[in-house]
Short mmCIF file of C-alpha atoms in Angstrom, two decimals:
data_model
loop_
_atom_site.label_atom_id
_atom_site.label_comp_id
_atom_site.label_asym_id
_atom_site.label_seq_id
_atom_site.Cartn_x
_atom_site.Cartn_y
_atom_site.Cartn_z
CA MET A 1 -32.52 17.38 -68.87
CA ALA A 2 -35.21 18.99 -66.80
CA ASN A 3 -32.64 19.85 -64.18
CA ARG A 4 -29.80 21.09 -66.43
CA ARG A 5 -29.85 22.68 -69.87
CA LEU A 6 -26.96 22.18 -72.26
CA PRO A 7 -25.28 25.14 -73.94
CA MET A 8 -26.90 26.01 -77.25
CA ARG A 9 -23.79 25.01 -79.21
CA ASP A 10 -24.07 21.45 -77.83
CA ILE A 11 -27.80 21.32 -78.64
CA ILE A 12 -27.14 22.42 -82.24
CA GLU A 13 -24.37 19.82 -82.52
CA ILE A 14 -26.77 17.10 -81.33
CA LEU A 15 -29.34 18.16 -83.96
CA ARG A 16 -26.66 18.13 -86.67
CA LEU A 17 -25.33 14.69 -85.76
CA SER A 18 -28.84 13.28 -85.50
CA GLN A 19 -30.63 14.80 -88.50
CA ASP A 20 -27.77 15.57 -90.87
CA ASP A 21 -25.32 12.71 -90.16
CA GLY A 22 -27.92 10.17 -89.05
CA ARG A 23 -25.88 8.96 -86.08
CA SER A 24 -27.36 6.93 -83.26
CA ILE A 25 -28.13 8.28 -79.82
CA ARG A 26 -25.27 6.21 -78.36
CA GLU A 27 -22.75 7.68 -80.83
CA ILE A 28 -23.97 11.24 -80.29
CA ALA A 29 -23.75 10.86 -76.51
CA ARG A 30 -20.12 9.69 -76.82
CA ILE A 31 -19.17 12.50 -79.21
CA VAL A 32 -20.79 15.34 -77.26
CA ASP A 33 -19.86 13.75 -73.91
CA VAL A 34 -23.35 13.80 -72.41
CA SER A 35 -25.74 11.07 -71.31
CA ARG A 36 -27.93 9.17 -73.77
CA THR A 37 -30.98 10.36 -71.82
CA THR A 38 -30.02 13.97 -72.48
CA VAL A 39 -29.52 13.33 -76.19
CA GLY A 40 -32.88 11.56 -76.38
CA GLU A 41 -34.61 14.45 -74.62
CA ILE A 42 -33.16 17.02 -77.09
CA ILE A 43 -34.27 14.96 -80.10
CA ARG A 44 -37.75 14.46 -78.59
CA ARG A 45 -38.20 18.19 -77.98
CA ALA A 46 -36.97 19.00 -81.51
CA ASN A 47 -39.48 16.58 -83.06
CA LEU A 48 -42.36 18.01 -80.97
CA ALA A 49 -41.44 21.58 -81.90
CA GLY A 50 -40.82 20.77 -85.60
CA VAL A 51 -37.21 21.92 -85.43
CA SER A 52 -34.96 20.51 -88.17
CA TYR A 53 -31.33 20.91 -89.13
CA PRO A 54 -29.99 23.04 -90.74
CA LEU A 55 -31.68 25.81 -88.80
CA PRO A 56 -33.20 28.79 -90.57
CA VAL A 57 -30.64 31.55 -91.07
CA ASP A 58 -32.72 34.10 -89.16
CA TRP A 59 -32.82 32.00 -85.99
CA ASP A 60 -30.54 32.91 -83.12
CA ASN A 61 -29.99 31.05 -79.84
CA ALA A 62 -32.91 32.79 -78.14
CA VAL A 63 -35.35 31.66 -80.87
CA LEU A 64 -34.11 28.06 -80.73
CA GLU A 65 -34.36 28.00 -76.90
CA ALA A 66 -37.94 29.33 -77.07
CA LYS A 67 -38.85 26.60 -79.56
CA LEU A 68 -37.34 23.77 -77.54
CA TYR A 69 -38.27 25.10 -74.09
CA PRO A 70 -41.50 27.05 -74.39
CA PRO A 71 -42.72 28.69 -71.17
CA ALA A 72 -45.26 26.61 -69.34
CA ALA A 73 -48.81 27.82 -69.75
CA PRO A 74 -50.31 29.02 -66.48
CA SER A 75 -52.35 26.20 -65.02
CA GLY A 76 -54.41 28.39 -62.75
CA VAL A 77 -53.55 26.09 -59.83
CA ILE A 78 -51.96 27.85 -56.86
CA ARG A 79 -49.66 25.37 -55.13
CA PRO A 80 -48.91 25.81 -51.41
CA LEU A 81 -45.44 27.23 -50.78
CA PRO A 82 -43.16 25.41 -48.33
CA ASP A 83 -41.79 27.28 -45.33
CA TRP A 84 -38.38 27.95 -46.89
CA PRO A 85 -36.69 29.33 -43.72
CA LEU A 86 -37.76 26.16 -41.89
CA VAL A 87 -36.51 23.99 -44.77
CA HIS A 88 -33.19 25.82 -44.72
CA ARG A 89 -32.81 25.38 -40.97
CA GLU A 90 -33.81 21.71 -41.05
CA LEU A 91 -31.20 20.99 -43.71
CA GLY A 92 -28.60 21.90 -41.09
CA ARG A 93 -29.57 18.89 -39.02
CA LYS A 94 -27.51 15.75 -39.37
CA GLY A 95 -28.92 13.30 -41.94
CA VAL A 96 -31.70 15.62 -43.20
CA THR A 97 -31.96 15.90 -47.02
CA LEU A 98 -34.13 17.84 -49.47
CA ASP A 99 -35.78 14.58 -50.51
CA LEU A 100 -36.89 13.88 -46.93
CA LEU A 101 -38.21 17.42 -46.49
CA TRP A 102 -40.06 17.20 -49.83
CA GLN A 103 -41.72 13.93 -48.77
CA GLU A 104 -42.88 15.54 -45.52
CA TYR A 105 -44.13 18.53 -47.52
CA LYS A 106 -46.12 16.25 -49.90
CA GLU A 107 -47.69 14.43 -46.96
CA ARG A 108 -49.06 17.76 -45.72
CA HIS A 109 -49.86 19.10 -49.19
CA PRO A 110 -50.62 16.30 -51.72
CA ASP A 111 -51.29 18.93 -54.41
CA GLY A 112 -47.92 20.61 -53.77
CA TYR A 113 -44.86 20.85 -55.98
CA LEU A 114 -43.19 17.84 -57.48
CA TYR A 115 -39.66 17.10 -56.28
CA SER A 116 -37.96 18.92 -59.18
CA GLY A 117 -40.07 22.03 -58.64
CA PHE A 118 -39.50 21.87 -54.89
CA CYS A 119 -35.70 21.80 -55.39
CA GLU A 120 -35.78 24.55 -58.02
CA HIS A 121 -37.80 26.91 -55.84
CA TYR A 122 -35.55 26.23 -52.84
CA ARG A 123 -32.41 27.02 -54.87
CA ARG A 124 -33.94 30.30 -55.99
CA TRP A 125 -34.83 31.19 -52.41
CA VAL A 126 -31.34 30.32 -51.10
CA GLY A 127 -29.78 32.39 -53.85
CA LYS A 128 -31.27 35.50 -52.28
CA LEU A 129 -29.42 34.93 -48.98
CA SER A 130 -25.98 36.33 -48.27
CA VAL A 131 -22.95 34.16 -48.98
CA THR A 132 -22.18 33.78 -45.25
CA MET A 133 -25.72 32.64 -44.42
CA ARG A 134 -25.73 30.13 -47.27
CA GLN A 135 -22.82 28.14 -45.85
CA SER A 136 -23.80 24.82 -44.33
CA HIS A 137 -22.54 23.82 -40.88
CA THR A 138 -23.37 20.68 -38.95
CA PRO A 139 -25.12 21.63 -35.68
CA GLY A 140 -22.96 21.36 -32.57
CA ASP A 141 -19.90 20.43 -34.58
CA ARG A 142 -17.41 23.30 -34.84
CA LEU A 143 -16.49 26.26 -32.67
CA PHE A 144 -14.48 28.91 -34.55
CA VAL A 145 -12.07 30.90 -32.35
CA ASP A 146 -9.90 33.96 -32.95
CA TYR A 147 -8.82 37.31 -31.51
CA ALA A 148 -10.19 40.65 -32.68
CA GLY A 149 -7.71 42.96 -34.33
CA ASN A 150 -8.75 45.83 -32.05
CA THR A 151 -7.78 46.08 -28.39
CA VAL A 152 -9.36 48.00 -25.50
CA SER A 153 -7.41 50.32 -23.19
CA VAL A 154 -7.56 49.67 -19.45
CA THR A 155 -6.17 52.28 -17.05
CA ASP A 156 -4.64 51.41 -13.70
CA ARG A 157 -6.57 53.48 -11.16
CA HIS A 158 -3.54 53.98 -8.88
CA THR A 159 -0.62 54.45 -11.27
CA GLY A 160 -2.38 55.74 -14.38
CA GLU A 161 -0.61 53.10 -16.49
CA ILE A 162 -2.57 52.11 -19.61
CA ARG A 163 -2.60 48.48 -20.77
CA GLU A 164 -4.20 47.10 -23.90
CA ALA A 165 -6.57 44.15 -23.41
CA ALA A 166 -6.98 41.54 -26.15
CA ILE A 167 -10.49 40.48 -27.24
CA PHE A 168 -11.15 36.74 -27.59
CA VAL A 169 -14.08 35.77 -29.87
CA ALA A 170 -15.68 32.35 -30.47
CA ALA A 171 -18.70 31.44 -32.62
CA MET A 172 -20.61 28.21 -33.28
CA GLY A 173 -20.93 27.12 -36.90
CA ALA A 174 -24.65 26.45 -37.36
CA SER A 175 -26.10 29.28 -35.27
CA SER A 176 -23.24 31.83 -35.16
CA TYR A 177 -23.87 31.97 -31.39
CA THR A 178 -21.02 34.14 -30.11
CA PHE A 179 -18.85 34.38 -26.99
CA CYS A 180 -16.58 37.34 -26.37
CA GLU A 181 -14.31 38.40 -23.49
CA ALA A 182 -11.26 40.52 -22.73
CA THR A 183 -7.93 39.11 -21.50
CA TRP A 184 -4.60 40.75 -20.77
CA SER A 185 -2.80 38.92 -23.56
CA GLN A 186 -2.99 36.25 -26.24
CA SER A 187 -0.54 34.05 -24.33
CA LEU A 188 -1.15 30.37 -23.68
CA PRO A 189 -2.73 30.71 -20.19
CA ASP A 190 -5.19 33.36 -21.42
CA TRP A 191 -5.90 31.42 -24.61
CA ILE A 192 -6.73 28.24 -22.69
CA GLY A 193 -8.71 30.10 -20.02
CA SER A 194 -10.88 31.81 -22.65
CA HIS A 195 -11.75 28.43 -24.19
CA VAL A 196 -12.80 27.05 -20.81
CA ARG A 197 -14.99 30.09 -20.12
CA ALA A 198 -16.51 29.89 -23.61
CA PHE A 199 -17.55 26.27 -23.00
CA GLU A 200 -19.03 27.20 -19.65
CA TYR A 201 -20.88 30.18 -21.18
CA MET A 202 -22.50 27.77 -23.67
CA ASN A 203 -22.81 25.05 -21.00
CA ALA A 204 -21.65 22.52 -23.59
CA ALA A 205 -18.58 21.59 -25.60
CA PRO A 206 -18.28 21.39 -29.40
CA HIS A 207 -16.95 18.38 -31.26
CA ALA A 208 -14.20 20.36 -33.01
CA LEU A 209 -12.22 23.58 -32.49
CA VAL A 210 -11.14 25.67 -35.50
CA PRO A 211 -8.45 28.18 -34.46
CA ASP A 212 -6.28 30.42 -36.56
CA ASN A 213 -2.56 29.65 -36.52
CA LEU A 214 -1.92 31.59 -33.32
CA LYS A 215 1.29 30.45 -31.59
CA SER A 216 -0.63 29.61 -28.41
CA GLY A 217 -2.70 27.06 -30.32
CA VAL A 218 -0.47 25.90 -33.18
CA THR A 219 3.24 25.52 -32.46
CA ARG A 220 4.22 24.97 -36.09
CA PRO A 221 1.76 26.08 -38.79
CA CYS A 222 1.64 23.86 -41.85
CA TYR A 223 -0.73 23.68 -44.80
CA TYR A 224 -1.01 19.90 -44.52
CA ASP A 225 0.08 18.82 -41.02
CA PRO A 226 0.16 21.60 -38.39
CA GLU A 227 1.81 20.86 -35.03
CA LEU A 228 -0.46 21.66 -32.09
CA ASN A 229 0.68 23.13 -28.80
CA PRO A 230 0.67 20.22 -26.27
CA THR A 231 -1.39 22.20 -23.76
CA TYR A 232 -4.02 23.05 -26.39
CA ARG A 233 -4.16 19.41 -27.44
CA ASP A 234 -4.54 18.49 -23.76
CA LEU A 235 -7.48 20.90 -23.43
CA ALA A 236 -9.22 19.44 -26.49
CA SER A 237 -8.73 15.90 -25.16
CA HIS A 238 -10.24 16.87 -21.80
CA TYR A 239 -13.41 18.06 -23.57
CA SER A 240 -13.40 15.14 -26.10
CA ALA A 241 -12.91 17.55 -29.00
CA VAL A 242 -10.50 17.65 -31.92
CA VAL A 243 -8.52 20.65 -33.17
CA LEU A 244 -8.76 21.49 -36.89
CA PRO A 245 -6.53 24.54 -37.46
CA ALA A 246 -7.39 26.75 -40.40
CA ARG A 247 -4.87 26.49 -43.22
CA PRO A 248 -2.37 29.35 -43.35
CA TYR A 249 -3.60 32.26 -45.50
CA ARG A 250 -7.01 30.64 -46.01
CA PRO A 251 -9.58 32.93 -44.31
CA ARG A 252 -12.42 30.96 -45.91
CA ASP A 253 -11.53 28.06 -43.60
CA LYS A 254 -12.80 30.12 -40.66
CA PRO A 255 -15.57 32.37 -42.01
CA LYS A 256 -17.57 32.22 -38.79
CA ALA A 257 -14.60 33.51 -36.79
CA GLU A 258 -14.02 36.33 -39.28
CA ALA A 259 -17.71 37.30 -39.16
CA ALA A 260 -17.87 37.02 -35.35
CA VAL A 261 -14.79 39.25 -34.97
CA LEU A 262 -16.37 41.83 -37.29
CA LEU A 263 -19.66 41.74 -35.34
CA ALA A 264 -17.85 41.98 -32.00
CA GLN A 265 -15.98 45.05 -33.20
CA ARG A 266 -19.13 46.73 -34.55
CA TRP A 267 -21.74 45.71 -32.00
CA ILE A 268 -19.66 45.53 -28.82
CA LEU A 269 -16.31 47.33 -29.01
CA ALA A 270 -17.68 50.27 -31.00
CA ARG A 271 -20.30 50.87 -28.31
CA LEU A 272 -17.58 50.94 -25.63
CA ARG A 273 -15.28 53.36 -27.46
CA ASN A 274 -16.17 56.35 -25.27
CA GLN A 275 -15.99 54.52 -21.94
CA ARG A 276 -12.96 54.39 -19.68
CA PHE A 277 -12.16 51.16 -17.86
CA PHE A 278 -10.05 50.73 -14.73
CA SER A 279 -9.90 46.92 -14.52
CA LEU A 280 -10.29 43.87 -16.71
CA ASP A 281 -13.31 42.74 -14.67
CA GLU A 282 -15.01 46.08 -15.25
CA LEU A 283 -14.43 45.75 -19.00
CA ASN A 284 -15.85 42.21 -19.11
CA ARG A 285 -18.88 43.30 -17.07
CA SER A 286 -19.58 45.90 -19.76
CA ILE A 287 -19.09 43.38 -22.58
CA ARG A 288 -21.51 40.78 -21.19
CA PRO A 289 -24.86 42.66 -21.68
CA LEU A 290 -23.81 43.74 -25.20
CA LEU A 291 -23.00 40.11 -25.96
CA VAL A 292 -26.51 39.10 -24.88
CA ARG A 293 -27.97 41.78 -27.17
CA LEU A 294 -25.87 40.49 -30.09
CA ASN A 295 -27.02 36.89 -29.61
CA THR A 296 -30.71 37.86 -29.24
CA ARG A 297 -30.72 40.31 -32.15
CA PRO A 298 -33.20 38.98 -34.81
CA TYR A 299 -31.86 37.77 -38.14
CA LYS A 300 -32.74 39.95 -41.13
CA LYS A 301 -33.55 37.20 -43.64
CA LEU A 302 -34.28 34.23 -41.41
CA PRO A 303 -36.62 33.76 -38.47
CA GLY A 304 -35.23 33.76 -34.93
CA CYS A 305 -31.85 34.87 -33.64
CA ARG A 306 -28.48 33.36 -32.71
CA GLN A 307 -29.74 32.41 -29.26
CA SER A 308 -32.89 30.64 -30.51
CA VAL A 309 -31.06 28.74 -33.28
CA PHE A 310 -28.32 27.78 -30.82
CA ASP A 311 -30.92 26.41 -28.40
CA GLU A 312 -32.71 24.56 -31.20
CA LEU A 313 -29.81 23.21 -33.29
CA ASP A 314 -26.36 23.57 -31.74
CA LYS A 315 -26.98 22.94 -28.05
CA PRO A 316 -28.76 19.53 -28.41
CA ALA A 317 -25.97 18.28 -30.69
CA MET A 318 -23.06 19.45 -28.50
CA GLN A 319 -21.29 17.41 -25.85
CA ALA A 320 -21.99 17.70 -22.15
CA LEU A 321 -19.24 19.33 -20.10
CA PRO A 322 -17.01 16.90 -18.16
CA ALA A 323 -17.48 16.56 -14.41
CA THR A 324 -14.30 18.52 -13.67
CA ARG A 325 -13.13 21.79 -15.14
CA TYR A 326 -9.93 21.67 -17.17
CA GLU A 327 -6.90 22.56 -15.07
CA TYR A 328 -4.30 24.56 -16.96
CA ALA A 329 -1.14 22.54 -17.57
CA GLU A 330 2.14 23.26 -19.31
CA TRP A 331 4.37 20.67 -20.94
CA LYS A 332 8.14 20.47 -21.13
CA VAL A 333 10.78 17.88 -21.99
CA ALA A 334 13.37 16.99 -19.32
CA THR A 335 16.18 14.50 -18.84
CA VAL A 336 16.20 12.25 -15.78
CA GLY A 337 19.41 12.55 -13.76
CA ILE A 338 21.51 9.65 -12.53
CA ASP A 339 19.76 10.06 -9.18
CA TYR A 340 16.35 9.14 -10.72
CA HIS A 341 15.13 12.71 -10.27
CA VAL A 342 13.90 15.33 -12.72
CA ASP A 343 14.53 19.05 -12.21
CA VAL A 344 11.22 20.91 -12.54
CA GLY A 345 11.44 24.56 -11.59
CA GLY A 346 14.36 23.96 -9.23
CA HIS A 347 12.65 21.13 -7.33
CA TYR A 348 13.58 17.49 -7.91
CA TYR A 349 10.92 14.81 -8.45
CA SER A 350 11.66 11.09 -8.56
CA VAL A 351 10.83 8.58 -11.27
CA PRO A 352 11.45 4.81 -11.26
CA HIS A 353 15.20 4.11 -11.31
CA ARG A 354 15.07 2.36 -14.70
CA PHE A 355 14.42 5.72 -16.39
CA ALA A 356 17.72 7.29 -15.26
CA ARG A 357 19.21 9.42 -18.07
CA GLU A 358 16.07 8.99 -20.19
CA LYS A 359 14.06 11.87 -21.63
CA VAL A 360 10.56 12.32 -20.20
CA ASP A 361 7.60 14.62 -20.84
CA VAL A 362 6.58 16.73 -17.85
CA ARG A 363 2.99 17.89 -17.41
CA LEU A 364 2.91 20.71 -14.90
CA THR A 365 -0.29 22.05 -13.30
CA VAL A 366 -0.78 24.36 -10.34
CA SER A 367 -0.97 21.41 -7.96
CA VAL A 368 0.47 18.33 -9.69
CA VAL A 369 3.62 17.30 -11.57
CA GLU A 370 3.16 14.29 -13.88
CA LEU A 371 6.00 12.60 -15.75
CA PHE A 372 5.50 10.57 -18.94
CA HIS A 373 7.86 8.28 -20.80
CA ARG A 374 6.84 7.56 -24.40
CA GLY A 375 3.25 8.50 -23.67
CA SER A 376 2.87 6.42 -20.48
CA ARG A 377 2.73 8.09 -17.08
CA VAL A 378 5.57 6.84 -14.89
CA ALA A 379 5.25 9.17 -11.87
CA SER A 380 2.96 11.74 -10.32
CA HIS A 381 3.79 14.12 -7.45
CA VAL A 382 2.18 16.96 -5.55
CA ARG A 383 3.87 20.11 -6.81
CA SER A 384 6.31 21.72 -4.39
CA ALA A 385 7.39 25.35 -4.22
CA PHE A 386 10.66 24.60 -2.37
CA LYS A 387 13.67 24.91 -4.64
CA GLY A 388 16.66 22.69 -4.09
CA ARG A 389 14.60 20.05 -2.28
CA HIS A 390 13.60 16.53 -3.35
CA THR A 391 10.27 14.76 -3.56
CA THR A 392 10.98 11.04 -3.62
CA ILE A 393 8.82 7.94 -3.69
CA ASP A 394 10.56 5.03 -1.94
CA ALA A 395 9.39 2.55 -4.56
CA HIS A 396 11.38 4.44 -7.19
CA MET A 397 14.67 3.57 -5.41
CA THR A 398 14.89 -0.10 -4.61
CA ALA A 399 17.76 -1.48 -2.54
CA ALA A 400 18.73 -3.71 -5.45
CA HIS A 401 19.51 -0.67 -7.61
CA LEU A 402 21.36 1.70 -5.30
CA ALA A 403 24.19 1.90 -7.83
CA VAL A 404 22.65 3.68 -10.77
CA LYS A 405 24.43 3.26 -14.09
CA GLY A 406 27.66 2.54 -12.17
CA TRP A 407 27.33 5.39 -9.64
CA SER A 408 27.32 4.77 -5.88
CA PRO A 409 28.24 6.66 -2.67
CA GLN A 410 31.52 4.75 -2.50
CA ARG A 411 32.49 5.72 -6.06
CA LEU A 412 31.80 9.39 -5.36
CA SER A 413 33.75 9.25 -2.10
CA ASP A 414 36.72 7.57 -3.83
CA TRP A 415 36.73 10.30 -6.51
CA ALA A 416 36.65 13.00 -3.80
CA ALA A 417 39.43 11.31 -1.80
CA ARG A 418 41.75 11.52 -4.83
CA ILE A 419 41.28 15.32 -4.76
CA GLY A 420 41.79 15.72 -1.03
CA PRO A 421 40.42 15.03 2.46
CA HIS A 422 38.39 18.26 2.63
CA THR A 423 36.65 17.44 -0.66
CA CYS A 424 35.96 13.92 0.60
CA ALA A 425 34.50 15.37 3.80
CA VAL A 426 32.17 17.68 1.87
CA ILE A 427 30.94 14.84 -0.37
CA THR A 428 30.31 12.70 2.72
CA SER A 429 28.39 15.59 4.26
CA VAL A 430 26.21 16.09 1.16
CA LEU A 431 25.36 12.38 0.97
CA GLY A 432 24.69 12.18 4.69
CA GLN A 433 22.16 15.01 4.70
CA ARG A 434 19.74 13.14 2.41
CA ARG A 435 17.13 10.59 3.30
CA HIS A 436 18.27 8.72 0.20
CA PRO A 437 21.95 9.06 -0.76
CA GLN A 438 20.88 9.10 -4.42
CA GLN A 439 19.33 12.51 -3.85
CA GLY A 440 22.83 13.86 -3.34
CA TYR A 441 24.38 12.35 -6.48
CA ARG A 442 23.61 15.33 -8.67
CA ALA A 443 25.08 17.83 -6.17
CA CYS A 444 28.16 15.65 -5.63
CA LEU A 445 28.83 15.45 -9.35
CA GLY A 446 28.48 19.22 -9.59
CA ILE A 447 31.01 19.71 -6.79
CA LEU A 448 33.52 17.20 -8.16
CA ARG A 449 33.32 18.67 -11.67
CA MET A 450 34.37 22.04 -10.26
CA GLY A 451 37.84 20.49 -10.11
CA LYS A 452 37.91 20.38 -13.92
CA GLU A 453 36.92 24.05 -14.21
CA PHE A 454 38.92 25.57 -11.33
CA GLY A 455 41.53 22.90 -10.63
CA ASP A 456 41.65 20.22 -7.92
CA ASP A 457 43.87 22.30 -5.63
CA ARG A 458 41.46 25.23 -5.60
CA LEU A 459 38.50 22.88 -5.07
CA GLU A 460 40.25 21.31 -2.09
CA ALA A 461 40.95 24.76 -0.63
CA ALA A 462 37.36 25.86 -1.25
CA CYS A 463 36.06 22.76 0.56
CA ASP A 464 38.35 23.61 3.49
CA ARG A 465 36.89 27.12 3.57
CA ALA A 466 33.28 25.89 3.31
CA ILE A 467 33.75 23.45 6.19
CA ALA A 468 35.18 26.22 8.34
CA VAL A 469 32.21 28.54 7.80
CA GLY A 470 29.65 25.70 8.13
CA THR A 471 28.33 25.70 4.54
CA PRO A 472 29.64 22.54 2.84
CA HIS A 473 27.29 22.56 -0.14
CA TYR A 474 27.29 23.26 -3.87
CA ARG A 475 26.31 26.94 -4.00
CA SER A 476 28.67 27.96 -1.23
CA LEU A 477 31.60 26.24 -2.95
CA LEU A 478 30.72 27.85 -6.29
CA SER A 479 30.60 31.30 -4.66
CA ILE A 480 33.94 30.74 -2.89
CA LEU A 481 35.64 29.67 -6.13
CA LYS A 482 34.16 32.48 -8.22
CA HIS A 483 35.13 35.19 -5.73
CA GLY A 484 38.56 33.79 -4.95
CA LEU A 485 37.88 33.16 -1.26
CA ASP A 486 39.77 29.87 -1.44
CA ARG A 487 43.21 31.46 -1.78
CA LYS A 488 44.05 31.31 1.95
CA PRO A 489 43.04 28.05 3.66
CA VAL A 490 41.75 28.62 7.16
CA SER A 491 42.26 25.14 8.61
CA ALA A 492 44.62 22.16 8.32
CA PRO A 493 43.50 18.94 6.66
CA THR A 494 44.20 17.04 9.84
CA GLN A 495 41.62 19.07 11.78
CA ILE A 496 38.37 18.54 9.84
CA SER A 497 35.18 19.12 11.79
CA LEU A 498 32.04 18.47 9.76
CA PRO A 499 29.11 20.60 10.89
CA PHE A 500 26.45 17.96 10.08
CA GLU A 501 24.18 19.35 12.78
CA HIS A 502 25.11 22.98 12.11
CA ALA A 503 22.01 25.14 11.53
CA ASN A 504 23.53 26.65 8.39
CA VAL A 505 23.57 23.27 6.61
CA ARG A 506 19.81 23.57 6.10
CA GLY A 507 19.69 27.33 6.45
CA PRO A 508 18.56 29.92 3.90
CA ASN A 509 21.46 29.11 1.56
CA TYR A 510 20.83 25.37 1.51
CA TYR A 511 20.69 24.05 -2.04
CA HIS A 512 22.02 20.49 -2.33
#
């Protein structure tokens, strides 16, 4: 009862049931729905104060409260006050409780407050802080990230074109330590790059990331189960962090981000409003000293600043950065062709033959292409910039499996022979130009299926034309058929000369 007073109507009901009805403490506790200890305390105070039911008619609630809870007489003893800002900061540490801090306080001051008084005085002190400062955050745990609503204009020095730069803002939960930078957009590469630079600015990684439902971070927002962008999830995994997106339309889930954005706009962007910038680097160089001033600006109601609290609380509890910096990677879903290869940006990368016609996940970085099947990596290649070429690992194409899902060079040649000798010659040429015949399967199928779109006769004539000009490959045939250049054959079927060694076969127009 010392910690919580009942409403006066409940106290009067307890007095009535006890003194007028003569009910037991157990019955009264069940009727009023309070503990038996509370009922006993009310009855004890009423007996000490000489309060009986029914109450005098001239008593109101204030008189009854003064009778039952008279103000304590001043004892004349001045008890030492705890360092409330230190208590408040220590409570942010993992596992620290008010009881532990009170015990440490009593060890230093045996004549200090009892536990109940200690808690009461702390609650009063906390009540004077702002709502934002009163929120509790575990040190080193969460980094809140968002973009400011305002942008900054950047003028191209040579053309005079003006572009608007987005402002990325991140803030730690316990200390509000803030990172801010300008990027050209809020697209996925800039979003990921800003996270990496934020971690490096803090020289540590948080345990959790709390973004808004920006498309770059959350592919499908959902109140209960949001779907993360695969690249963002990959970034979090690299830094051993988890992503906890804020719920849609719940700004209280990310108060630190909201406050950090507001501070960035007032303390950084507002101070740059009269400056003109000619590059993104110039803008970020101007932001950096203002960011330092923001983080070292003293708190108004607490000792220290964002920098000092970050160094004391957040930094020791955060994770060390991994040995290697995160390399930006994009993900896509692709289907493996019958030739064991996957088309990634126009280049063809092999996977083990057993995955032909299966769907795989492709992780694409600046230097590496990785292919995953049901979460397991099945192939990895150095990324190539050459379109129309193949990157093949011999182990992916064993001699025992040259016929993939029923396809083989002989089957393709037989299909071409049914169309005509020129078509058969082109198919033989395409297969013969590859280190592995399987690399030509996809191109051969594309050529043979032209017969369904344009007719076998036109395909045969187009192959005749392509052989004559020394370009017996897919793109040349498609161009001949689309532009009608196959209408007048230029050679007889009995005089086929395949230009296997012709320079144009692997010239600028070479595709398959």
